[in-house]
């Protein structure tokens, strides 16, 4: 019995050490005095330490933050972050750090203070690469490696070829009693023990068999629900461990909680759907183009204009639809693709609708990004200004006609003014001559003549005033 227990412990320990040395996360465990107790190869590769990890055991890492800060985009913030973590001794989970090359990694920190023999700081730098198993050499190391695995924020399990559990960390099953009970059992036993439906066990068994048959890593997503009914998403992988003959010996199960990532994806998809609904409801014609000018998307207004469905116009270049203004548009488009803007004045383009009627559009260009692809695209917004231009032309014709009528009226008034003023001027001048001649002769004839000339002058003045008022009103 003791021999079987020892064999099982050594088997578990072998898997644990191999896992820690080959897991995609960079691990460092140091004492409270900053003396390195364990470091894996991934940590050395991340910080470009040209030494075997075993040679770093016992080394002082108190100044490692200063020597490695240049690997990060904000070196001083990296050093200050470590200083605060040391001072606070509070666990940190999924803290994002940006490397100098722009790539992000995530850092976890766990202060180990409860175990008097293994007090220290556990640092984990994650890039979510494949996880492999660990091997251990001695029974004393077994507990140490289990402590490390139990503090990694990921579900880790080791299975035999029958899909029975050889090891589970605390993240996978937090209840110590159930975790110990599950050793040597499978998911079907767990479902029966907890009165859960067996469909999850059936699904996992199918994935496990696929990993066994292919002897390759299999990745899958899993959705569960908490007691409160909250949805939990996990990304899981099965990694077959092969013996020297290439046969599967054990399988490592690795899972991370991706609920927040899935929620962000769902939020992004909802926002994109809302944007798509908005674009679909716009009165503008909207199309997106790739760098070759091919149409990759068009809203219903485009289909309404052209009478074509997506499968009919897909991958066609927009230039093939433009009847007039094509060259200027394509120059603008190319300038926008090359420089992100265009200094060429935008002109109108002319397109035929599905009835063959030519319509006029103004346009503007904008950068466009798609959640599902990294391909750069350009969005083209088209405004149908055909009716506006027709109204403008009609108004111009009306304005021209009004100018012509005004010019005719002005000419008429000038003519009337000249034709009326000339006779009145002659009458007034003649009357004044008669009055002057009569005054020279004198006598009663002069007095009688003055009476009549005054009447004529009065009437001429009256006619002149009436004519001026008429011309003013006109």
Short mmCIF file of C-alpha atoms in Angstrom, two decimals, residues 70-430:
data_model
loop_
_atom_site.label_atom_id
_atom_site.label_comp_id
_atom_site.label_asym_id
_atom_site.label_seq_id
_atom_site.Cartn_x
_atom_site.Cartn_y
_atom_site.Cartn_z
CA UNK A 70 14.14 48.83 -20.04
CA UNK A 71 12.06 45.93 -21.36
CA UNK A 72 8.91 47.98 -20.66
CA UNK A 73 7.36 50.94 -22.41
CA UNK A 74 7.15 52.89 -19.15
CA UNK A 75 10.26 51.80 -17.19
CA UNK A 76 9.75 54.01 -14.14
CA UNK A 77 6.12 52.97 -13.77
CA UNK A 78 7.25 49.32 -13.83
CA UNK A 79 9.75 49.92 -10.99
CA UNK A 80 7.24 51.97 -8.99
CA UNK A 81 4.60 49.26 -9.44
CA UNK A 82 6.89 46.59 -8.00
CA UNK A 83 7.79 48.87 -5.10
CA UNK A 84 4.12 49.39 -4.25
CA UNK A 85 3.38 45.68 -4.52
CA UNK A 86 6.24 44.86 -2.14
CA UNK A 87 4.97 47.47 0.30
CA UNK A 88 1.33 46.45 0.13
CA UNK A 89 1.76 42.67 0.01
CA UNK A 90 -1.69 42.43 -1.60
CA UNK A 91 -2.44 39.93 -4.35
CA UNK A 92 -2.52 41.35 -7.89
CA UNK A 93 -4.37 39.65 -10.72
CA UNK A 94 -4.12 40.30 -14.48
CA UNK A 95 -2.25 43.63 -14.26
CA UNK A 96 -1.48 44.68 -17.82
CA UNK A 97 2.10 45.70 -18.63
CA UNK A 98 3.13 47.10 -22.02
CA UNK A 99 6.53 45.98 -23.29
CA UNK A 100 8.86 48.28 -25.21
CA UNK A 101 7.86 46.57 -28.47
CA UNK A 102 4.19 47.42 -27.83
CA UNK A 103 3.14 43.88 -26.87
CA UNK A 104 1.14 43.44 -23.66
CA UNK A 105 1.68 40.85 -20.97
CA UNK A 106 -0.22 40.29 -17.75
CA UNK A 107 1.29 40.12 -14.29
CA UNK A 108 -0.02 38.31 -11.23
CA UNK A 109 1.44 38.63 -7.77
CA UNK A 110 0.70 36.42 -4.76
CA UNK A 111 2.24 36.97 -1.33
CA UNK A 112 2.82 33.58 0.31
CA UNK A 113 2.85 34.33 4.04
CA UNK A 114 0.91 31.47 5.65
CA UNK A 115 3.42 28.64 5.21
CA UNK A 116 6.39 29.27 7.56
CA UNK A 117 8.69 27.15 5.36
CA UNK A 118 7.79 28.82 2.10
CA UNK A 119 7.17 32.49 2.79
CA UNK A 120 7.89 34.81 -0.08
CA UNK A 121 6.68 36.51 -3.25
CA UNK A 122 5.25 34.64 -6.24
CA UNK A 123 5.45 36.55 -9.55
CA UNK A 124 3.70 35.31 -12.67
CA UNK A 125 4.00 36.94 -16.11
CA UNK A 126 1.48 35.50 -18.55
CA UNK A 127 1.22 35.45 -22.31
CA UNK A 128 -1.37 32.63 -22.55
CA UNK A 129 0.79 30.26 -24.57
CA UNK A 130 0.44 26.54 -24.26
CA UNK A 131 0.75 25.03 -20.84
CA UNK A 132 2.75 21.87 -20.31
CA UNK A 133 3.06 19.62 -17.28
CA UNK A 134 5.71 19.50 -14.62
CA UNK A 135 7.86 16.81 -13.18
CA UNK A 136 9.15 16.75 -9.68
CA UNK A 137 12.22 14.98 -8.31
CA UNK A 138 11.55 14.54 -4.60
CA UNK A 139 8.64 14.27 -2.20
CA UNK A 140 9.79 17.46 -0.44
CA UNK A 141 9.51 19.42 -3.71
CA UNK A 142 6.03 18.03 -4.33
CA UNK A 143 4.40 20.18 -1.69
CA UNK A 144 6.35 23.25 -2.84
CA UNK A 145 5.28 22.84 -6.47
CA UNK A 146 1.71 22.16 -5.44
CA UNK A 147 1.77 25.45 -3.54
CA UNK A 148 2.91 27.23 -6.65
CA UNK A 149 0.26 25.56 -8.80
CA UNK A 150 -2.44 26.24 -6.25
CA UNK A 151 -1.65 29.95 -6.43
CA UNK A 152 -1.64 30.19 -10.24
CA UNK A 153 -4.92 31.84 -11.29
CA UNK A 154 -5.82 29.11 -13.77
CA UNK A 155 -7.52 25.70 -13.60
CA UNK A 156 -4.83 23.03 -13.77
CA UNK A 157 -5.46 19.30 -13.72
CA UNK A 158 -3.43 16.20 -14.58
CA UNK A 159 -5.28 13.17 -15.99
CA UNK A 160 -4.34 9.60 -16.67
CA UNK A 161 -5.24 7.97 -19.98
CA UNK A 162 -8.66 7.00 -18.60
CA UNK A 163 -9.51 10.67 -17.98
CA UNK A 164 -9.25 10.20 -14.21
CA UNK A 165 -7.80 13.01 -12.12
CA UNK A 166 -4.26 12.64 -10.79
CA UNK A 167 -3.99 16.24 -9.61
CA UNK A 168 -6.20 19.33 -9.28
CA UNK A 169 -5.11 22.76 -8.10
CA UNK A 170 -7.16 24.97 -5.79
CA UNK A 171 -8.26 27.25 -8.58
CA UNK A 172 -9.91 24.31 -10.36
CA UNK A 173 -11.70 23.06 -7.20
CA UNK A 174 -11.61 25.37 -4.20
CA UNK A 175 -13.19 22.95 -1.74
CA UNK A 176 -10.31 20.93 -0.22
CA UNK A 177 -12.48 17.93 0.64
CA UNK A 178 -13.99 17.62 -2.84
CA UNK A 179 -10.59 18.22 -4.44
CA UNK A 180 -9.04 15.35 -2.52
CA UNK A 181 -12.08 13.15 -3.18
CA UNK A 182 -11.79 13.67 -6.95
CA UNK A 183 -8.29 12.15 -7.19
CA UNK A 184 -8.73 8.87 -9.07
CA UNK A 185 -12.23 9.82 -10.26
CA UNK A 186 -13.60 11.42 -13.42
CA UNK A 187 -16.17 14.05 -14.37
CA UNK A 188 -19.00 11.52 -14.41
CA UNK A 189 -18.25 10.70 -10.76
CA UNK A 190 -18.18 14.43 -9.96
CA UNK A 191 -21.57 15.03 -11.64
CA UNK A 192 -23.15 12.16 -9.71
CA UNK A 193 -21.56 13.33 -6.46
CA UNK A 194 -22.84 16.91 -6.85
CA UNK A 195 -26.20 15.99 -8.47
CA UNK A 196 -25.34 17.79 -11.68
CA UNK A 197 -26.43 16.80 -15.21
CA UNK A 198 -23.89 14.64 -17.00
CA UNK A 199 -23.91 16.51 -20.34
CA UNK A 200 -20.81 18.48 -19.29
CA UNK A 201 -18.93 15.22 -18.52
CA UNK A 202 -20.02 13.76 -21.89
CA UNK A 203 -18.78 16.87 -23.71
CA UNK A 204 -15.42 16.87 -21.92
CA UNK A 205 -14.94 13.15 -22.54
CA UNK A 206 -15.40 13.68 -26.27
CA UNK A 207 -12.77 16.44 -26.31
CA UNK A 208 -10.43 14.32 -24.17
CA UNK A 209 -10.75 11.38 -26.58
CA UNK A 210 -9.91 13.72 -29.47
CA UNK A 211 -6.72 14.80 -27.68
CA UNK A 212 -5.79 11.14 -26.98
CA UNK A 213 -6.41 10.01 -30.57
CA UNK A 214 -4.53 12.94 -32.15
CA UNK A 215 -1.81 13.15 -29.47
CA UNK A 216 -2.04 16.92 -29.95
CA UNK A 217 -3.31 19.85 -27.94
CA UNK A 218 -7.07 20.45 -28.21
CA UNK A 219 -8.62 23.77 -27.23
CA UNK A 220 -12.28 24.40 -26.45
CA UNK A 221 -14.53 26.90 -24.73
CA UNK A 222 -16.90 26.00 -21.97
CA UNK A 223 -19.83 27.89 -20.48
CA UNK A 224 -21.09 27.19 -16.97
CA UNK A 225 -23.36 28.95 -14.51
CA UNK A 226 -22.81 29.90 -10.89
CA UNK A 227 -25.37 29.21 -8.16
CA UNK A 228 -26.62 32.74 -8.69
CA UNK A 229 -27.20 31.99 -12.38
CA UNK A 230 -24.31 34.12 -13.62
CA UNK A 231 -22.67 32.90 -16.81
CA UNK A 232 -18.99 31.90 -16.58
CA UNK A 233 -16.82 31.32 -19.67
CA UNK A 234 -13.64 29.25 -19.57
CA UNK A 235 -11.04 28.56 -22.21
CA UNK A 236 -9.70 25.04 -21.71
CA UNK A 237 -6.94 22.98 -23.28
CA UNK A 238 -5.93 19.34 -23.09
CA UNK A 239 -2.19 18.73 -23.57
CA UNK A 240 -1.19 15.08 -24.10
CA UNK A 241 2.20 14.18 -22.55
CA UNK A 242 3.99 11.62 -24.66
CA UNK A 243 6.48 9.02 -23.51
CA UNK A 244 9.70 8.18 -25.35
CA UNK A 245 7.75 5.93 -27.73
CA UNK A 246 5.38 8.75 -28.69
CA UNK A 247 2.44 7.30 -26.80
CA UNK A 248 0.21 9.36 -24.52
CA UNK A 249 1.20 8.87 -20.90
CA UNK A 250 -0.74 11.64 -19.18
CA UNK A 251 -2.85 14.62 -20.17
CA UNK A 252 -2.68 18.09 -18.67
CA UNK A 253 -5.86 20.11 -18.47
CA UNK A 254 -5.47 23.87 -18.37
CA UNK A 255 -8.24 26.42 -18.16
CA UNK A 256 -8.50 30.17 -17.72
CA UNK A 257 -11.54 32.25 -16.92
CA UNK A 258 -12.28 34.36 -19.99
CA UNK A 259 -15.63 35.72 -18.80
CA UNK A 260 -14.44 39.33 -18.86
CA UNK A 261 -12.92 38.85 -22.32
CA UNK A 262 -16.16 37.30 -23.60
CA UNK A 263 -18.19 40.09 -22.05
CA UNK A 264 -15.96 42.65 -23.78
CA UNK A 265 -16.33 40.76 -27.05
CA UNK A 266 -20.10 40.70 -26.61
CA UNK A 267 -20.10 44.43 -25.82
CA UNK A 268 -17.99 45.12 -28.90
CA UNK A 269 -20.31 42.99 -31.02
CA UNK A 270 -23.35 44.77 -29.59
CA UNK A 271 -21.76 48.15 -30.32
CA UNK A 272 -20.87 47.03 -33.83
CA UNK A 273 -24.42 45.78 -34.36
CA UNK A 274 -25.78 49.09 -33.09
CA UNK A 275 -23.45 50.91 -35.49
CA UNK A 276 -24.54 48.63 -38.31
CA UNK A 277 -28.20 49.28 -37.49
CA UNK A 278 -27.46 53.00 -37.50
CA UNK A 279 -25.71 52.77 -40.87
CA UNK A 280 -28.61 50.69 -42.23
CA UNK A 281 -31.11 53.34 -41.17
CA UNK A 282 -29.14 56.27 -42.61
CA UNK A 283 -30.48 58.22 -45.58
CA UNK A 284 -26.94 58.35 -46.93
CA UNK A 285 -25.49 55.68 -49.19
CA UNK A 286 -22.60 54.02 -47.32
CA UNK A 287 -20.04 51.61 -48.77
CA UNK A 288 -16.73 50.34 -47.39
CA UNK A 289 -13.80 49.64 -49.68
CA UNK A 290 -10.55 47.73 -49.31
CA UNK A 291 -7.24 49.18 -50.44
CA UNK A 292 -7.97 48.10 -54.02
CA UNK A 293 -11.25 49.99 -54.14
CA UNK A 294 -13.34 46.81 -54.01
CA UNK A 295 -16.69 47.05 -52.27
CA UNK A 296 -16.70 44.93 -49.08
CA UNK A 297 -19.93 46.23 -47.54
CA UNK A 298 -22.85 48.44 -48.56
CA UNK A 299 -25.92 49.55 -46.65
CA UNK A 300 -29.49 49.03 -47.98
CA UNK A 301 -29.48 52.48 -49.59
CA UNK A 302 -26.79 51.28 -52.01
CA UNK A 303 -28.82 48.20 -52.89
CA UNK A 304 -31.88 50.43 -53.29
CA UNK A 305 -29.90 52.72 -55.61
CA UNK A 306 -28.27 50.04 -57.78
CA UNK A 307 -30.90 47.31 -57.45
CA UNK A 308 -28.08 44.81 -56.76
CA UNK A 309 -27.69 42.39 -53.86
CA UNK A 310 -24.41 41.71 -52.05
CA UNK A 311 -23.60 38.60 -54.08
CA UNK A 312 -24.10 40.63 -57.28
CA UNK A 313 -21.86 43.60 -56.46
CA UNK A 314 -19.46 41.96 -53.99
CA UNK A 315 -15.76 42.50 -54.84
CA UNK A 316 -16.60 44.89 -57.70
CA UNK A 317 -14.65 48.12 -57.72
CA UNK A 318 -16.64 51.24 -56.99
CA UNK A 319 -15.12 52.94 -60.03
CA UNK A 320 -17.15 50.64 -62.30
CA UNK A 321 -20.37 52.25 -61.03
CA UNK A 322 -19.29 55.89 -61.55
CA UNK A 323 -20.39 57.41 -64.86
CA UNK A 324 -18.87 60.89 -64.47
CA UNK A 325 -16.23 62.26 -62.08
CA UNK A 326 -14.48 58.86 -61.81
CA UNK A 327 -10.90 60.08 -62.28
CA UNK A 328 -11.15 62.85 -59.66
CA UNK A 329 -12.81 60.45 -57.19
CA UNK A 330 -10.14 57.78 -57.66
CA UNK A 331 -7.38 60.37 -57.14
CA UNK A 332 -9.04 61.47 -53.91
CA UNK A 333 -9.45 57.85 -52.79
CA UNK A 334 -5.81 56.97 -53.48
CA UNK A 335 -4.57 60.09 -51.67
CA UNK A 336 -6.74 59.17 -48.68
CA UNK A 337 -5.42 55.58 -48.65
CA UNK A 338 -1.79 56.72 -48.90
CA UNK A 339 -1.87 59.66 -46.46
CA UNK A 340 -5.06 59.24 -44.42
CA UNK A 341 -6.38 62.49 -45.89
CA UNK A 342 -6.89 64.22 -49.20
CA UNK A 343 -6.07 67.83 -50.06
CA UNK A 344 -7.70 67.47 -53.48
CA UNK A 345 -11.04 69.36 -53.55
CA UNK A 346 -13.93 66.91 -53.58
CA UNK A 347 -16.12 67.00 -56.68
CA UNK A 348 -19.44 65.43 -57.58
CA UNK A 349 -19.78 61.92 -58.97
CA UNK A 350 -22.58 60.68 -61.20
CA UNK A 351 -24.10 57.21 -60.85
CA UNK A 352 -26.97 55.55 -62.67
CA UNK A 353 -29.74 54.14 -60.50
CA UNK A 354 -31.41 50.79 -61.20
CA UNK A 355 -33.75 52.51 -63.70
CA UNK A 356 -30.86 53.99 -65.66
CA UNK A 357 -31.52 57.53 -64.40
CA UNK A 358 -28.33 59.45 -63.72
CA UNK A 359 -28.06 60.79 -60.18
CA UNK A 360 -25.55 63.20 -58.67
CA UNK A 361 -23.77 62.57 -55.36
CA UNK A 362 -21.44 64.51 -53.11
CA UNK A 363 -19.15 62.37 -50.96
CA UNK A 364 -16.66 62.26 -48.13
CA UNK A 365 -14.19 59.59 -47.00
CA UNK A 366 -13.40 58.17 -43.56
CA UNK A 367 -11.18 55.44 -42.10
CA UNK A 368 -13.03 52.27 -41.15
CA UNK A 369 -12.09 49.33 -38.91
CA UNK A 370 -13.86 46.02 -38.53
CA UNK A 371 -13.97 43.88 -35.37
CA UNK A 372 -13.59 40.67 -37.37
CA UNK A 373 -10.62 41.68 -39.53
CA UNK A 374 -7.49 43.79 -39.30
CA UNK A 375 -7.73 44.74 -42.98
CA UNK A 376 -7.61 48.49 -43.47
CA UNK A 377 -10.70 49.88 -45.17
CA UNK A 378 -12.18 53.19 -46.26
CA UNK A 379 -15.80 54.19 -45.73
CA UNK A 380 -17.43 56.29 -48.45
CA UNK A 381 -20.51 58.33 -47.53
CA UNK A 382 -22.59 59.41 -50.54
CA UNK A 383 -25.26 62.14 -50.40
CA UNK A 384 -27.79 62.23 -53.23
CA UNK A 385 -27.90 65.91 -54.25
CA UNK A 386 -29.77 65.41 -57.53
CA UNK A 387 -32.95 67.08 -56.28
CA UNK A 388 -30.97 69.89 -54.68
CA UNK A 389 -29.10 70.61 -57.90
CA UNK A 390 -32.38 70.58 -59.85
CA UNK A 391 -33.85 73.10 -57.41
CA UNK A 392 -30.71 75.21 -57.64
CA UNK A 393 -30.90 75.18 -61.44
CA UNK A 394 -34.60 76.09 -61.34
CA UNK A 395 -33.88 78.96 -58.94
CA UNK A 396 -31.10 80.17 -61.23
CA UNK A 397 -33.51 80.17 -64.18
CA UNK A 398 -36.11 82.05 -62.13
CA UNK A 399 -33.49 84.57 -61.01
CA UNK A 400 -32.32 85.08 -64.60
CA UNK A 401 -35.93 85.62 -65.72
CA UNK A 402 -36.52 88.12 -62.95
CA UNK A 403 -33.37 89.99 -63.94
CA UNK A 404 -34.58 90.10 -67.53
CA UNK A 405 -38.02 91.45 -66.47
CA UNK A 406 -36.38 94.01 -64.19
CA UNK A 407 -34.15 95.12 -67.02
CA UNK A 408 -37.21 95.45 -69.31
CA UNK A 409 -39.06 97.39 -66.61
CA UNK A 410 -36.08 99.68 -66.08
CA UNK A 411 -35.87 100.28 -69.82
CA UNK A 412 -39.58 100.97 -70.00
CA UNK A 413 -39.45 103.41 -67.12
CA UNK A 414 -36.47 105.20 -68.65
CA UNK A 415 -38.31 105.42 -71.96
CA UNK A 416 -41.53 106.67 -70.36
CA UNK A 417 -39.62 109.17 -68.27
CA UNK A 418 -37.88 110.54 -71.32
CA UNK A 419 -41.02 110.63 -73.48
CA UNK A 420 -43.09 112.42 -70.80
CA UNK A 421 -40.49 114.86 -69.52
CA UNK A 422 -39.52 116.12 -73.00
CA UNK A 423 -43.02 117.47 -73.95
CA UNK A 424 -43.53 118.97 -70.50
CA UNK A 425 -40.16 120.71 -70.75
CA UNK A 426 -41.14 122.16 -74.19
CA UNK A 427 -44.52 123.33 -72.89
CA UNK A 428 -42.91 124.93 -69.83
CA UNK A 429 -40.21 126.65 -71.90
CA UNK A 430 -42.74 127.93 -74.45
#
